[in-house]
Each structure stands twice: as structure tokens, then as C-alpha cells.
Coordinates of C-alpha atoms and ligand atoms in Angstrom, one line a residue:
M1 CA 26.1 17.5 16.8
I2 CA 22.6 16.4 16.9
S3 CA 21.7 14.4 20.0
E4 CA 19.9 11.1 20.1
K5 CA 17.0 12.7 21.9
V6 CA 16.5 15.3 19.1
V7 CA 16.9 12.6 16.4
K8 CA 14.2 10.5 18.2
A9 CA 11.8 13.5 18.5
I10 CA 12.3 14.4 14.8
N11 CA 11.7 10.8 13.8
E12 CA 8.4 10.9 15.6
Q13 CA 7.6 14.1 13.9
I14 CA 8.3 12.5 10.5
N15 CA 5.7 9.9 11.4
M16 CA 3.2 12.6 12.6
E17 CA 3.6 14.5 9.3
Y18 CA 2.9 11.3 7.3
A19 CA 0.0 10.5 9.6
S20 CA -1.3 14.1 9.0
A21 CA -1.1 13.5 5.2
Y22 CA -3.2 10.4 5.7
I23 CA -5.7 12.2 7.8
Y24 CA -6.1 14.9 5.2
L25 CA -6.4 12.4 2.4
N26 CA -9.1 10.6 4.3
M27 CA -10.9 13.9 4.8
S28 CA -10.5 14.7 1.1
I29 CA -12.0 11.3 0.1
E30 CA -15.0 11.9 2.4
M31 CA -15.7 15.4 1.2
D32 CA -15.4 14.3 -2.5
D33 CA -17.9 11.6 -1.7
Q34 CA -20.3 14.2 -0.4
A35 CA -19.8 16.3 -3.5
F36 CA -17.9 19.1 -1.8
R37 CA -15.3 18.9 -4.6
G38 CA -13.7 22.3 -3.8
Y39 CA -13.1 21.4 -0.1
A40 CA -11.9 17.9 -1.3
K41 CA -9.4 19.6 -3.6
W42 CA -8.2 21.9 -0.7
L43 CA -7.7 18.9 1.5
F44 CA -5.8 17.0 -1.1
A45 CA -3.5 20.0 -1.5
Q46 CA -3.0 19.9 2.2
Y47 CA -2.2 16.1 2.0
E48 CA 0.5 16.9 -0.5
E49 CA 1.8 19.7 1.8
E50 CA 2.1 17.3 4.7
L51 CA 4.1 14.9 2.6
E52 CA 6.5 17.8 1.9
H53 CA 6.7 18.5 5.6
A54 CA 7.7 14.9 6.3
E55 CA 10.3 15.0 3.6
K56 CA 11.7 18.2 5.0
F57 CA 12.2 16.7 8.4
L58 CA 13.6 13.5 6.8
G59 CA 16.1 15.5 4.7
F60 CA 17.2 17.5 7.8
L61 CA 18.1 14.3 9.7
Q62 CA 20.1 13.1 6.7
T63 CA 21.9 16.4 6.4
R64 CA 22.8 16.2 10.1
G65 CA 24.2 12.7 9.5
A66 CA 21.4 10.8 11.3
V67 CA 19.4 8.0 9.7
P68 CA 15.6 8.5 9.6
V69 CA 13.6 5.5 10.8
L70 CA 10.2 5.0 9.2
K71 CA 7.3 3.8 11.4
D72 CA 3.8 2.5 10.7
I73 CA 1.3 5.2 9.7
E74 CA -2.0 5.0 11.6
V75 CA -5.2 5.6 9.7
P76 CA -7.7 6.7 12.4
A77 CA -11.4 6.3 11.5
L78 CA -12.8 9.6 10.2
E79 CA -15.6 10.5 12.7
A80 CA -16.2 14.0 11.2
K81 CA -19.0 13.8 8.6
T82 CA -20.1 17.3 7.7
P83 CA -17.7 19.9 6.2
L84 CA -17.9 21.8 9.5
D85 CA -17.0 18.7 11.5
V86 CA -14.1 18.1 9.1
A87 CA -12.9 21.7 9.4
K88 CA -13.0 21.5 13.2
A89 CA -11.1 18.3 13.2
A90 CA -8.5 19.7 10.9
Y91 CA -8.1 22.8 13.1
A92 CA -7.8 20.7 16.3
H93 CA -5.2 18.5 14.5
E94 CA -3.1 21.5 13.5
M95 CA -3.0 22.7 17.1
K96 CA -1.7 19.3 18.1
V97 CA 1.0 19.5 15.5
S98 CA 2.0 23.0 16.7
A99 CA 2.3 21.7 20.2
S100 CA 4.5 18.8 19.0
I101 CA 6.8 21.1 17.1
D102 CA 7.0 23.5 20.1
R103 CA 8.1 20.5 22.3
I104 CA 10.9 19.6 19.8
A105 CA 12.1 23.2 19.6
E106 CA 12.2 23.3 23.4
L107 CA 14.1 20.0 23.5
A108 CA 16.6 21.3 20.9
S109 CA 17.1 24.4 23.0
K110 CA 17.7 22.4 26.1
E111 CA 20.3 20.3 24.2
G112 CA 22.0 23.4 23.0
D113 CA 21.3 22.4 19.4
R114 CA 21.0 25.7 17.6
A115 CA 21.0 24.2 14.1
S116 CA 17.9 22.1 14.9
N117 CA 16.3 25.1 16.5
A118 CA 16.9 27.3 13.5
F119 CA 15.5 24.6 11.3
L120 CA 12.4 24.2 13.5
M121 CA 11.6 27.9 13.4
W122 CA 10.4 27.4 9.8
F123 CA 7.9 25.0 11.1
V124 CA 6.9 27.2 14.1
N125 CA 6.0 29.9 11.5
E126 CA 4.4 27.4 9.2
Q127 CA 2.1 26.2 12.0
V128 CA 0.9 29.8 12.6
E129 CA -0.3 29.8 9.0
E130 CA -1.8 26.3 9.2
E131 CA -3.8 27.2 12.3
E132 CA -5.0 30.3 10.7
S133 CA -6.1 28.7 7.4
T134 CA -7.9 25.8 9.1
R135 CA -9.5 28.1 11.6
D136 CA -10.8 30.3 8.8
I137 CA -12.5 27.4 7.2
V138 CA -14.3 26.5 10.5
D139 CA -15.5 30.1 10.6
M140 CA -16.7 30.0 7.0
F141 CA -18.7 26.7 7.5
E142 CA -20.1 28.0 10.8
F143 CA -21.3 31.1 9.0
A144 CA -22.9 29.1 6.3
G145 CA -24.9 26.9 8.6
D146 CA -27.4 25.0 6.4
D147 CA -27.6 27.6 3.7
K148 CA -26.9 25.6 0.6
A149 CA -26.1 28.6 -1.6
V150 CA -23.5 29.8 0.9
L151 CA -22.1 26.3 1.3
F152 CA -21.8 26.0 -2.5
E153 CA -19.9 29.4 -2.7
I154 CA -17.5 28.4 0.1
D155 CA -16.8 25.1 -1.5
R156 CA -16.2 26.8 -4.9
R157 CA -13.7 29.2 -3.2
L158 CA -11.9 26.5 -1.3
G159 CA -11.4 24.8 -4.7
E160 CA -9.4 27.8 -5.9
R161 CA -6.6 27.0 -3.4
E162 CA -3.3 27.5 -5.2
E163 CA -0.8 24.6 -5.0
D164 CA 2.0 25.8 -2.7
Ligands
FE2_201 FE1 2.6 19.5 8.7

């Protein structure tokens, strides 16, 4: 049995994943506007990945016999302007998501809900990758500084991201 508490927490996570999708889409639009087409493409792929995360949580609730409840998705104003600022904001956001998933896993453990815990472990591992990939981009743009040739090369490389 899945407890009401876990259902509520996962419902909130569904909203957080859709909100993440919007955040990345917003970042992608901004980077495209600044002609960082490669990074814009990377961010768009991330947007699609966040949609998949939301759907995974949603499907899990349904599998457990619970009914997902959709909530409004917030679109916070994008304060990050440069690619480095965007990268830093993305990394900070992923750490927030990791903390949120850890909290749900902890709650599921407390509730003795092993099925939810096993399901959540996929996300725990996924977040390790998300933190790494977003942190790597911060490092790259930090390294580039104002060097246009290096920025161009990084952008080109980010554009090579495979759809996963
Ligand atoms: Fe996610």
C-alpha cells in the first residue's frame, strides 16, 4: 500500500518536474535568443527529459492505484542572462531537485514503503548524473571566460548532446 503522505509528496514532485521542464525551456529560449544555439539545443533536450521524469512519477502513482493531481506550473522570471549564469542556475536547480527526491525516499522508508523506495532509487541515481552534467557545463563556461573562440567551441559541443 502506498500511503497518502507518499502520494502527496510524489504529486508535488510531479509538479516540480514539470516546473523544471519549464525552467529549462525558458533557459533554452534565452540562449537561442543570444545565438548560443548549441546550449539552447542541450537545454531543450533537458526540457524533454524533465517531461519524461514527470510522466514516470505520474505513471508510478497510477500503477500503485493512486490518482495523480495536476497543479499549476510556475514560470519564474529568468534572471540568469549569460551562459555561465544559466549553467549555474541549472546546477543549483538540480541540487534542489536531488534534495527533494532524497526527502521523498526518506519518507517512503519511514512509511515502510519499499516499492516506492525501489522506484525512487532510479531518480536518486539519475540526480547524480544530472548534477554532474550541469556542474560540468558551469566548469566549461568558467574556463572559457570571455574568450569567444572557446565559447563558440563549447556551444558547438553542447549542441552535440544525444537525445536520451
Ligand atoms: Fe528531473
